[in-house]
Coordinates of C-alpha atoms in Angstrom, one line a residue:
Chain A
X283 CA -65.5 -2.2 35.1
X284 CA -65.6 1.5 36.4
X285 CA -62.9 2.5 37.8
X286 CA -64.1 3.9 41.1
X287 CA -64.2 8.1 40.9
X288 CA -65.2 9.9 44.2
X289 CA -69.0 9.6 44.5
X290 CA -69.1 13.3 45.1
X291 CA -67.3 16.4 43.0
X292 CA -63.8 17.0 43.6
X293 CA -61.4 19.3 42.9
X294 CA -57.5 19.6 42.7
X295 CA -55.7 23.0 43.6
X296 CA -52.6 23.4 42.2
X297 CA -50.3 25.6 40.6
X298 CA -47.1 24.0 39.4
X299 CA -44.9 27.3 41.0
X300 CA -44.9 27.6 44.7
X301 CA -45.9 30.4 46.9
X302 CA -49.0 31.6 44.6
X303 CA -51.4 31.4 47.3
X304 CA -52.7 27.6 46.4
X305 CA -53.4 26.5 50.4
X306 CA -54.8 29.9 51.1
X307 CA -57.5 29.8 48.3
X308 CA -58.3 26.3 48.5
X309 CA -58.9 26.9 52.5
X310 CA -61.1 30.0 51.3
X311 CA -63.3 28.6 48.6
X312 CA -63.8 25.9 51.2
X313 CA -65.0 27.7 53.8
X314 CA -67.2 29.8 51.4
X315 CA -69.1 27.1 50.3
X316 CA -69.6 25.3 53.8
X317 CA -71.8 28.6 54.0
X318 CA -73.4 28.2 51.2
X319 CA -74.4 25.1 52.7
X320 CA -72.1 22.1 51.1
X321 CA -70.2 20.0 53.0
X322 CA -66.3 20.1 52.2
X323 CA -63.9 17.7 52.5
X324 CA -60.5 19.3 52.8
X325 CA -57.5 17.1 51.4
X326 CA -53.7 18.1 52.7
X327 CA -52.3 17.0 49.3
X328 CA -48.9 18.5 50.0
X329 CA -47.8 15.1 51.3
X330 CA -44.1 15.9 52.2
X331 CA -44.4 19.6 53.6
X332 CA -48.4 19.9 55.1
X333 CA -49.7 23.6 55.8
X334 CA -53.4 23.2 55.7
X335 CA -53.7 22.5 59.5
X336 CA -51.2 25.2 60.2
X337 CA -53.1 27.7 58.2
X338 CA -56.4 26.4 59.7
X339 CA -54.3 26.8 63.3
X340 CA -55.5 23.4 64.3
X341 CA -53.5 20.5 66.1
X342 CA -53.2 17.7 64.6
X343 CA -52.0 14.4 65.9
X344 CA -52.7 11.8 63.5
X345 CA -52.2 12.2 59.8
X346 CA -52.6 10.7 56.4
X347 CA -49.4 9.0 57.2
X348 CA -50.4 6.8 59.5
X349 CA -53.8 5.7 58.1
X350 CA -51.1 4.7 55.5
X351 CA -48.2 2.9 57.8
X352 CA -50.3 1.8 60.8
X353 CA -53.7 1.2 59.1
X354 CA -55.5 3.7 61.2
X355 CA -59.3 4.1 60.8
X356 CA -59.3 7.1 58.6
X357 CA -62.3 8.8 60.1
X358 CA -60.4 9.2 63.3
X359 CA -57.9 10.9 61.5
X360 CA -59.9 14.0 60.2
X361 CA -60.3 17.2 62.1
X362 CA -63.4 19.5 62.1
X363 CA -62.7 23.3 62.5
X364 CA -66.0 23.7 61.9
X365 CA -69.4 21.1 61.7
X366 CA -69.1 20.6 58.1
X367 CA -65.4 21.1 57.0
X368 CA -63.0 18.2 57.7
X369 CA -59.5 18.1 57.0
X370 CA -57.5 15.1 56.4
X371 CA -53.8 16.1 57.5
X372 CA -50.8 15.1 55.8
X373 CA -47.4 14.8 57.4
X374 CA -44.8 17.6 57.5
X375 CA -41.1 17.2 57.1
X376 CA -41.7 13.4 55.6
X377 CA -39.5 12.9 52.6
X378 CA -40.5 9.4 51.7
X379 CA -44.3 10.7 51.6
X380 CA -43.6 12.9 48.3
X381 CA -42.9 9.9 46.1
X382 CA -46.0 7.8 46.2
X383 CA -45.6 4.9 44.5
X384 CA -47.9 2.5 43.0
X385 CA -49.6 0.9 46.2
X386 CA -49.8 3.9 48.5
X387 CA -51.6 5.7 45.7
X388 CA -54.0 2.6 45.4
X389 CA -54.2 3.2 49.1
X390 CA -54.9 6.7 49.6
X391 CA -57.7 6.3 46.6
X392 CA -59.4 3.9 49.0
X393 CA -58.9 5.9 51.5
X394 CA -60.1 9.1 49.9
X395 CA -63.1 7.0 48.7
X396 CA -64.1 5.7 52.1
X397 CA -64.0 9.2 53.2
X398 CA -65.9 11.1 50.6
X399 CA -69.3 9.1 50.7
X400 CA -69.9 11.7 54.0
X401 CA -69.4 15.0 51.7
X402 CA -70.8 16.8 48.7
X403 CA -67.4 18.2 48.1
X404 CA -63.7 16.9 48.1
X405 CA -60.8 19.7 47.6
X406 CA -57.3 18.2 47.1
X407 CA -54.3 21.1 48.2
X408 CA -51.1 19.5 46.6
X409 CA -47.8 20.6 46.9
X410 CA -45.6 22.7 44.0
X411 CA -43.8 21.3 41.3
X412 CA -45.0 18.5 38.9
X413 CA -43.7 15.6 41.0
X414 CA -45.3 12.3 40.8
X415 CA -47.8 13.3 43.7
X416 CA -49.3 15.8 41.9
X417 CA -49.4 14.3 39.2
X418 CA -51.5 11.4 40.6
X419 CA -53.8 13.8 42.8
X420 CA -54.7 15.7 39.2
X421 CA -55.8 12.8 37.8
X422 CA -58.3 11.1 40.2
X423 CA -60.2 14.1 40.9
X424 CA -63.2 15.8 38.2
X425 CA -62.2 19.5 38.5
X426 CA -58.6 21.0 37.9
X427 CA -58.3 23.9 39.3
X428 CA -54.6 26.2 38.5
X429 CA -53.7 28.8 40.8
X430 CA -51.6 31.5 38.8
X431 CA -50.3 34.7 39.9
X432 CA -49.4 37.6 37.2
X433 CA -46.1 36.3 38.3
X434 CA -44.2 35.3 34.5
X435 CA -42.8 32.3 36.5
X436 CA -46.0 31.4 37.8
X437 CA -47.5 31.6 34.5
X438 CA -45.0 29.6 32.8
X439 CA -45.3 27.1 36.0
X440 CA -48.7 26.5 35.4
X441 CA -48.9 26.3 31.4
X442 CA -46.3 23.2 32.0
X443 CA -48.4 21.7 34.6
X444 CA -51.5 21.8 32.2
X445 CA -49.3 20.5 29.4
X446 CA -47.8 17.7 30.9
X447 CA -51.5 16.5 32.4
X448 CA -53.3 16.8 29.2
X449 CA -50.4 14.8 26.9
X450 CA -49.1 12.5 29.6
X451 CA -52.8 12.0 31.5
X452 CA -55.6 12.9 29.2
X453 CA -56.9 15.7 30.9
X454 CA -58.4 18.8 29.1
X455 CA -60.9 20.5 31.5
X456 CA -59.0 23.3 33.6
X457 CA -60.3 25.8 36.0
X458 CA -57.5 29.1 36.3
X459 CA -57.9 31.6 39.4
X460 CA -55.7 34.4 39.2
X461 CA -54.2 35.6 42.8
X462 CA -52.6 38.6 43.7
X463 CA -54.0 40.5 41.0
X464 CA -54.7 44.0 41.6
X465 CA -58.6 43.7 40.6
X466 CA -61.2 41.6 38.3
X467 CA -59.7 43.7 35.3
X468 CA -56.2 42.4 35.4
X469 CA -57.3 39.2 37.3
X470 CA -59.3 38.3 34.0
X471 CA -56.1 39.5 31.7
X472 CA -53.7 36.9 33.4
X473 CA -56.0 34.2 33.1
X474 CA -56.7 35.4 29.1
X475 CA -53.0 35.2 28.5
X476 CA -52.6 32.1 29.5
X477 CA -55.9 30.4 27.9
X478 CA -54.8 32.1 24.8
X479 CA -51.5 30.3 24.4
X480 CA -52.6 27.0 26.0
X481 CA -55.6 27.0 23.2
X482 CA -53.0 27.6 21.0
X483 CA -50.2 24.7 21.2
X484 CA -52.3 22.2 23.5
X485 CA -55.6 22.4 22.0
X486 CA -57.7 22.8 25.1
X487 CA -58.9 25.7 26.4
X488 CA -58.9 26.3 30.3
X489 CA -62.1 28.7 31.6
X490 CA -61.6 31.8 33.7
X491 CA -62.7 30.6 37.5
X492 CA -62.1 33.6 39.4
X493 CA -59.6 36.1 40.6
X494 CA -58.4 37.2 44.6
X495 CA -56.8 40.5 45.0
X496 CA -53.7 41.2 46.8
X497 CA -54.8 42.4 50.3
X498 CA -53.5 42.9 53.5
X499 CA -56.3 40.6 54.9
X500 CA -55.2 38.0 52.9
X501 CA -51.9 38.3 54.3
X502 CA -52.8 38.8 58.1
X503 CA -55.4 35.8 57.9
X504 CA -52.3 33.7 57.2
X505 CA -50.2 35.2 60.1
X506 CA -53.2 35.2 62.2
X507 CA -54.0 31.3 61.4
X508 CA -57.2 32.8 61.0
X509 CA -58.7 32.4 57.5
X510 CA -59.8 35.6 55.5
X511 CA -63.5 34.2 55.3
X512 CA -63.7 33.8 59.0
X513 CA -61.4 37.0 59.7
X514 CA -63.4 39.7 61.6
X515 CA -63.1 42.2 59.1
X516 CA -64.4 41.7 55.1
X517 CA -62.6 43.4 52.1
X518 CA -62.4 42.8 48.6
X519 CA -60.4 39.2 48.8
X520 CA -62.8 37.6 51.2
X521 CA -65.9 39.4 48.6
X522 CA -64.3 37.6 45.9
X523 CA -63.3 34.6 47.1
X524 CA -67.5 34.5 47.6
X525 CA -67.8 35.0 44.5
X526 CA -65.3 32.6 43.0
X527 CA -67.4 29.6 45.3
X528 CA -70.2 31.2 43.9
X529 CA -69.2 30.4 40.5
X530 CA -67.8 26.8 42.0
X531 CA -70.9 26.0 43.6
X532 CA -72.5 26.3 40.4
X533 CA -70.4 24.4 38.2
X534 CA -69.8 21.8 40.2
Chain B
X289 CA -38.7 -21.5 29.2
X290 CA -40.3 -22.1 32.5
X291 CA -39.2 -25.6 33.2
X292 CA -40.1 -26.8 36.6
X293 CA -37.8 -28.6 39.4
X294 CA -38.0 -32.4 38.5
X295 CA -40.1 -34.3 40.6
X296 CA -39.2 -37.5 42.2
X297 CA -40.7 -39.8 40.4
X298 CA -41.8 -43.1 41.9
X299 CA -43.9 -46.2 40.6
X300 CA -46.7 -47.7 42.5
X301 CA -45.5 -50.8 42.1
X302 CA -41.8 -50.0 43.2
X303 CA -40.5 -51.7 40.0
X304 CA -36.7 -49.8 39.4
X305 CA -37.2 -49.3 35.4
X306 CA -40.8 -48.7 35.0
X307 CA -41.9 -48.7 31.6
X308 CA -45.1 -46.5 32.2
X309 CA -43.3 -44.1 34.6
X310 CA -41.0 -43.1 31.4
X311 CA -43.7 -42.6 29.0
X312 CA -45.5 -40.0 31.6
X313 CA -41.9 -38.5 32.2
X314 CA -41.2 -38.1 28.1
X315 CA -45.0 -36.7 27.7
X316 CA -44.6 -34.6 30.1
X317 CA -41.5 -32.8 28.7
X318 CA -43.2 -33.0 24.9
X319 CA -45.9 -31.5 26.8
X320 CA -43.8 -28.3 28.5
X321 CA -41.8 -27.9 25.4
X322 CA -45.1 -27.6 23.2
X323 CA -46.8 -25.0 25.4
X324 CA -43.3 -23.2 25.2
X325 CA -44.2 -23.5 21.6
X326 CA -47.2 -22.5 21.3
X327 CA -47.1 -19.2 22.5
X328 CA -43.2 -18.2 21.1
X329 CA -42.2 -16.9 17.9
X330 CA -39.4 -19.6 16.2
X331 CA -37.4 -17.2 14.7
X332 CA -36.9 -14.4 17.1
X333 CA -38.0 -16.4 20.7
X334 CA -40.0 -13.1 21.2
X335 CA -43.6 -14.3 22.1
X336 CA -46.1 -14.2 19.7
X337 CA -48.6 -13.1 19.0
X338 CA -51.2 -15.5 20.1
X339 CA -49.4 -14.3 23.1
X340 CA -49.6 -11.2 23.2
X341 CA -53.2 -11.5 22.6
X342 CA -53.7 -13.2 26.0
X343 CA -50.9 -11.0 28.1
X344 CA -52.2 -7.9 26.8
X345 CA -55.9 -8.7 28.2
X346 CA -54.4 -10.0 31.6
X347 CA -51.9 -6.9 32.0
X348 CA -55.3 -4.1 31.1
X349 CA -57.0 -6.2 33.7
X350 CA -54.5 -5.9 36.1
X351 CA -54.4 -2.0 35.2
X352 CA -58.0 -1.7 36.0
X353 CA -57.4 -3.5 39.5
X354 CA -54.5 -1.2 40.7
X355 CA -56.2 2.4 38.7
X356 CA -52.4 2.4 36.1
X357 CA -52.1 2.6 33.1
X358 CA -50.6 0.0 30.5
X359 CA -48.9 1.0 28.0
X360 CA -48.1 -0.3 24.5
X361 CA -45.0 0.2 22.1
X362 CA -45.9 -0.9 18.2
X363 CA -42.4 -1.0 16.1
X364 CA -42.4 -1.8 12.3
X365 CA -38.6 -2.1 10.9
X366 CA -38.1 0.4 8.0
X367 CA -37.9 -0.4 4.6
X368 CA -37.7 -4.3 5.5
X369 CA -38.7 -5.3 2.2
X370 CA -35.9 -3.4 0.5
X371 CA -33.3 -5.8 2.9
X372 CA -34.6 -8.7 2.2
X373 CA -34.9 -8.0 -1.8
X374 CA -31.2 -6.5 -1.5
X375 CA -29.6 -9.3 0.7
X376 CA -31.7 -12.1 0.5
X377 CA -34.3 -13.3 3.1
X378 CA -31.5 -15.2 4.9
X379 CA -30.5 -11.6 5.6
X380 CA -33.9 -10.7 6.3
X381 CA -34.4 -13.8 9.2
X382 CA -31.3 -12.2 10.5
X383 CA -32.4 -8.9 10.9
X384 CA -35.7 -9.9 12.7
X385 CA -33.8 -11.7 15.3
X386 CA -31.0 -9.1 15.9
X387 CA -34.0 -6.8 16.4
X388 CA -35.9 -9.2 18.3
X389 CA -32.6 -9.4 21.0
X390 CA -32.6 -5.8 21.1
X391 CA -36.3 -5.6 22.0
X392 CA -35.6 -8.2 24.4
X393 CA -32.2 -7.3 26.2
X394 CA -33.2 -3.5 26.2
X395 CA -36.5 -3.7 28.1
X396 CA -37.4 -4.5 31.6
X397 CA -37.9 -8.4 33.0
X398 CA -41.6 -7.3 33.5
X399 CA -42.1 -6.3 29.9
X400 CA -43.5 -8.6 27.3
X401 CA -41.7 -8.2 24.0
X402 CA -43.7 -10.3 20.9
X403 CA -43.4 -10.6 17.8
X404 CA -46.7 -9.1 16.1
X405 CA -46.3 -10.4 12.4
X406 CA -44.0 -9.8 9.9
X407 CA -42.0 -7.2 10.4
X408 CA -44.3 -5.9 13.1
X409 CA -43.2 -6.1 17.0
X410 CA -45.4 -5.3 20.2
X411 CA -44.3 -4.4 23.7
X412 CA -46.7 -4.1 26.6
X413 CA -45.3 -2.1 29.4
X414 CA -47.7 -3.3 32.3
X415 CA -47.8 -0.3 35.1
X416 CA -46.2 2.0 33.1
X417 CA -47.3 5.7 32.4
X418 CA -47.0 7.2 28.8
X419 CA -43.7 9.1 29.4
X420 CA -41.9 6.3 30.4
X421 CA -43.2 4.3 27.7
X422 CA -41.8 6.9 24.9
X423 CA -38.2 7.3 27.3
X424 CA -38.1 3.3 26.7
X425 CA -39.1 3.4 23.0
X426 CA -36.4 6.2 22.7
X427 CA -33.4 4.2 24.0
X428 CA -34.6 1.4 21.6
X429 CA -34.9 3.6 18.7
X430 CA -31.4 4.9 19.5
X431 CA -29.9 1.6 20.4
X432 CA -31.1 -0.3 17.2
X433 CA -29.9 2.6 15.0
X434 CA -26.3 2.5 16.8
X435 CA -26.3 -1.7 16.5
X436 CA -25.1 -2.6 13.3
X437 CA -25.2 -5.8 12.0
X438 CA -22.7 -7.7 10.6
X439 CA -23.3 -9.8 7.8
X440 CA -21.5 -12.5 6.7
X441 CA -20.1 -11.5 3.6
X442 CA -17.7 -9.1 6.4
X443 CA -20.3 -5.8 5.3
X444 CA -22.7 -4.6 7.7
X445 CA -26.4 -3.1 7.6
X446 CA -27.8 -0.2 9.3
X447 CA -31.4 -0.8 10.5
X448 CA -34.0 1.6 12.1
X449 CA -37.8 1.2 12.6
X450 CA -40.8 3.2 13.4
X451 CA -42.7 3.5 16.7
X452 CA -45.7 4.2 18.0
X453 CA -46.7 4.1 21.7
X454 CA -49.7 5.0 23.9
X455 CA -50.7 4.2 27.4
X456 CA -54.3 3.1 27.8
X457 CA -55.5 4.5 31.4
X458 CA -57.8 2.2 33.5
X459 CA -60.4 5.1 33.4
X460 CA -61.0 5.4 29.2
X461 CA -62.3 2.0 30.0
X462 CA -61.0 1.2 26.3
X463 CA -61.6 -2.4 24.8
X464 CA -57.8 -4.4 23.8
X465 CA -58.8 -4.0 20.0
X466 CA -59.2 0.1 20.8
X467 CA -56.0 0.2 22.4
X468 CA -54.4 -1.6 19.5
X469 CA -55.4 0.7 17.2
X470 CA -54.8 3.7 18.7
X471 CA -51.2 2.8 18.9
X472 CA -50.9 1.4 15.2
X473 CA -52.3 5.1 14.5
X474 CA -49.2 6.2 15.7
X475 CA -47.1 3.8 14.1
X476 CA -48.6 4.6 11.1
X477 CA -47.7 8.9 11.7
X478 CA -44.6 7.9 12.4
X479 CA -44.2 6.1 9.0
X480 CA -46.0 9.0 7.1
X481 CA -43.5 11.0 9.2
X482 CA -40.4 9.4 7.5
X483 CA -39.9 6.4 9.8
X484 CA -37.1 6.1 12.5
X485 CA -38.8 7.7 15.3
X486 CA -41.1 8.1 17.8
X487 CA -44.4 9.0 18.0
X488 CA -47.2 9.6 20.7
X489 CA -49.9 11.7 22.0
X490 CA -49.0 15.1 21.6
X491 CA -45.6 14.0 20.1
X492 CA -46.3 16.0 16.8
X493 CA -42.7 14.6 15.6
X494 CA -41.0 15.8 18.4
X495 CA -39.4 13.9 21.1
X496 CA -40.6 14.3 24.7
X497 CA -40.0 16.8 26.7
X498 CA -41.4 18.9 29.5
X499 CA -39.7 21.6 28.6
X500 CA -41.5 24.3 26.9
X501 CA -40.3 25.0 23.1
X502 CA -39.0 28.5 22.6
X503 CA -42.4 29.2 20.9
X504 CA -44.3 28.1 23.5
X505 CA -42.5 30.9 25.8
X506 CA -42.3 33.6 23.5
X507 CA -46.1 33.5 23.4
X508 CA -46.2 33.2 27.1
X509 CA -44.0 36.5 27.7
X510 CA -45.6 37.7 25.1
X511 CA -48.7 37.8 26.8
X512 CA -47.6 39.4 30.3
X513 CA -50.4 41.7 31.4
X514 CA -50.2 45.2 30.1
X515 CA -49.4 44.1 26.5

């Protein structure tokens, strides 16, 4: 027997250190692609403390939460902020949601299942840290994507991540953006270091992905609850975020 | 083992001492004691591996139902032969069961301790991910090396063994026999490795840890952009 896999690609965001700008990219590379005509499926994996919906600036009344507790339908529970981007909401502030055990994973796979047969594309946000949640959300997706920042914390963060999912869950395929870099140049140098010394104790080697610069529209999109690839104004991080779907669209 | 609540019995015919009725009753219990028997190893009541066999293909089933992974501890006592040619195989019988009690009063209710053969032990932890599976092979490891045991000439031996553990994930889609061997493979390093410990995927000799060695961050700091 198979065990069941999303029908279509999907891809976990995470970044073991928090604060790197995981939410934000995920919510960019989204929207990128749902111009270049796929159709995303946006996953609030950050079960305990949700920010995709306040990033997106959209209300949300219903979350993952309660298709869980109250057996909700689960397509009433998404929210389109736009014709082919849906976000399924988690809850915010919910302590109990962090530590998934067995049968609630079982549950959100089914339910994450269901809801994927309407899109080419499923992201998965998840929260920081290695906790049991992430963990799980790394595993049942095809693509891992690591969000690292030239940050020595953030690098460290993210080399345990990748070594406790390839010896503990069999994964060796990673994806590594680098955020906040200054430019491509030093973007591609993070990423370098840290393929360099994962190759060299865990045996796989992660591929370079893509790199956002630090901006100030990165920054205002997030005050403004307006993302950077719908902001008004284009720079260099909405140009390369472009380019990083770019690169998604056709790996994926 | 699993011996049911009696059942009142009656005769059809209402007599008080019914022959037949006590003939049903005694092959009945021959009948719960054999199957008891049949899948329990005499000397250590460990199951066995006949057992095993059967638990190992329900608990990867139920693994492929609820998307966890099983996972599997192989332990071969070290230098068994060397007791038993030392102290005699009363000794030896000894040893397998103070080992098999260990096995058994150091693992959870849900975990299914058997005796594999010989010197040879298997434990299938159903549900259980790979780092939990080395944490419990650890404590036993540990536990079996503190417990010494007395003999009865007033001495005592020492024992340790060797382990090896994996956890199959529902999605390798691996056969039983697959599994098996995988996890004698690491039985077998941790022999070649000089016995009494445990290893895994990624274990390399070392125990299991998410910290990262002191190599491991040099190289990372060592790599800081501008370098």
């Amino acid at each position: 027997m198979e065990f069941p896999v999303f029908a279509p690609s999907s891809v976990c965001f995470s970044s073991g250190k928090g604060g790197v700008g995981k939410t934000s990219i995920s919510i960019n590379t989204a929207l990128a692609l749902v111009d270049r005509g796929f159709r995303v499926l946006l996953v609030d994996g950050d079960l305990g403390l949700a920010n995709v919906d306040v990033m997106l600036g959209l209300s949300v009344q219903t979350t993952m939460r309660d298709i869980i507790a109250n057996d909700e339908d689960p397509r009433t529970v998404l929210v389109y902020p736009e014709p082919n981007l849906a976000v399924l909401p988690a809850s915010s502030g919910v302590p109990d949601m962090v530590n998934l055990g067995p049968e609630d994973q079982a549950v959100i796979g089914q339910i994450l299942q269901v809801l994927s047969a309407d899109f080419d594309l499923v992201f998965v946000d998840v929260a920081a840290g290695i906790g049991p949640s992430v963990l799980w959300f790394n595993t049942v997706v095809h693509h891992n994507v690591v969000v690292i920042t030239p940050d020595p914390t953030s690098i460290t963060d993210a080399y345990a991540l990748i070594k406790v999912l390839m010896r503990d869950h069999n994964r060796r395929r990673f994806y590594l953006v680098a955020n906040m870099v200054r430019n491509e140049k030093e973007g591609i140098q993070v990423c370098q270091g840290l393929i360099k010394v994962v190759k060299k104790f865990l045996n796989v080697e992660p591929e370079y992905l893509g790199f956002v610069p630090r901006d100030n529209l990165m920054a205002r999109a997030v005050r403004d609850q307006v993302p950077a690839v719908r902001s008004a104004e284009t720079g260099k991080a909405d140009e390369a975020i472009r380019k990083l779907a770019a690169r998604m669209a056709r790996g994926l | 083992m699993k011996e049911k609540k009696a059942k009142k019995d009656f005769c059809p015919h209402g007599f008080p001492d019914c022959p037949i009725l006590g003939e049903i009753r005694d092959l009945r219990d021959a009948c719960a004691r054999l199957s008891h028997q049949v899948e329990t190893d005499g000397l250590t009541g460990l199951y066995n591996y006949r057992h095993f066999l059967k638990a190992l293909e329900t608990e990867m089933e139920r693994s492929r139902r609820l998307g966890l992974p099983t996972s599997l501890i192989m332990i071969d006592i070290d230098h068994f032969k060397a007791v038993n040619d030392t102290y005699g195989h009363e000794a030896g019988n000894r040893v397998l069961q103070h080992v098999g009690s260990i096995w058994r009063t150091h693992t959870r209710k849900i975990d299914i301790a058997c005796r594999y053969g010989g010197e040879e032990f298997v434990i299938i932890l159903p549900t259980t991910r790979l780092y939990r599976a080395v944490n419990t092979a650890q404590r036993l490891r540990k536990t079996l090396e503190e417990k010494e045991l007395p003999l009865a000439d007033g001495t005592s031996i020492s024992i340790t063994a060797s382990f090896g553990v994996d956890a199959c994930d529902p999605k390798e889609n691996c056969t039983e026999e697959e599994f098996v061997d995988r996890v004698d493979r690491f039985l077998m390093q941790a022999k070649s490795e000089g016995r009494n410990r445990v290893c895994h995927r990624g274990s390399h000799g070392k125990t299991l840890t998410t910290e990262l060695s002191r190599e491991e961050r040099e190289a990372l700091f060592a790599s800081k952009p501008g370098d």
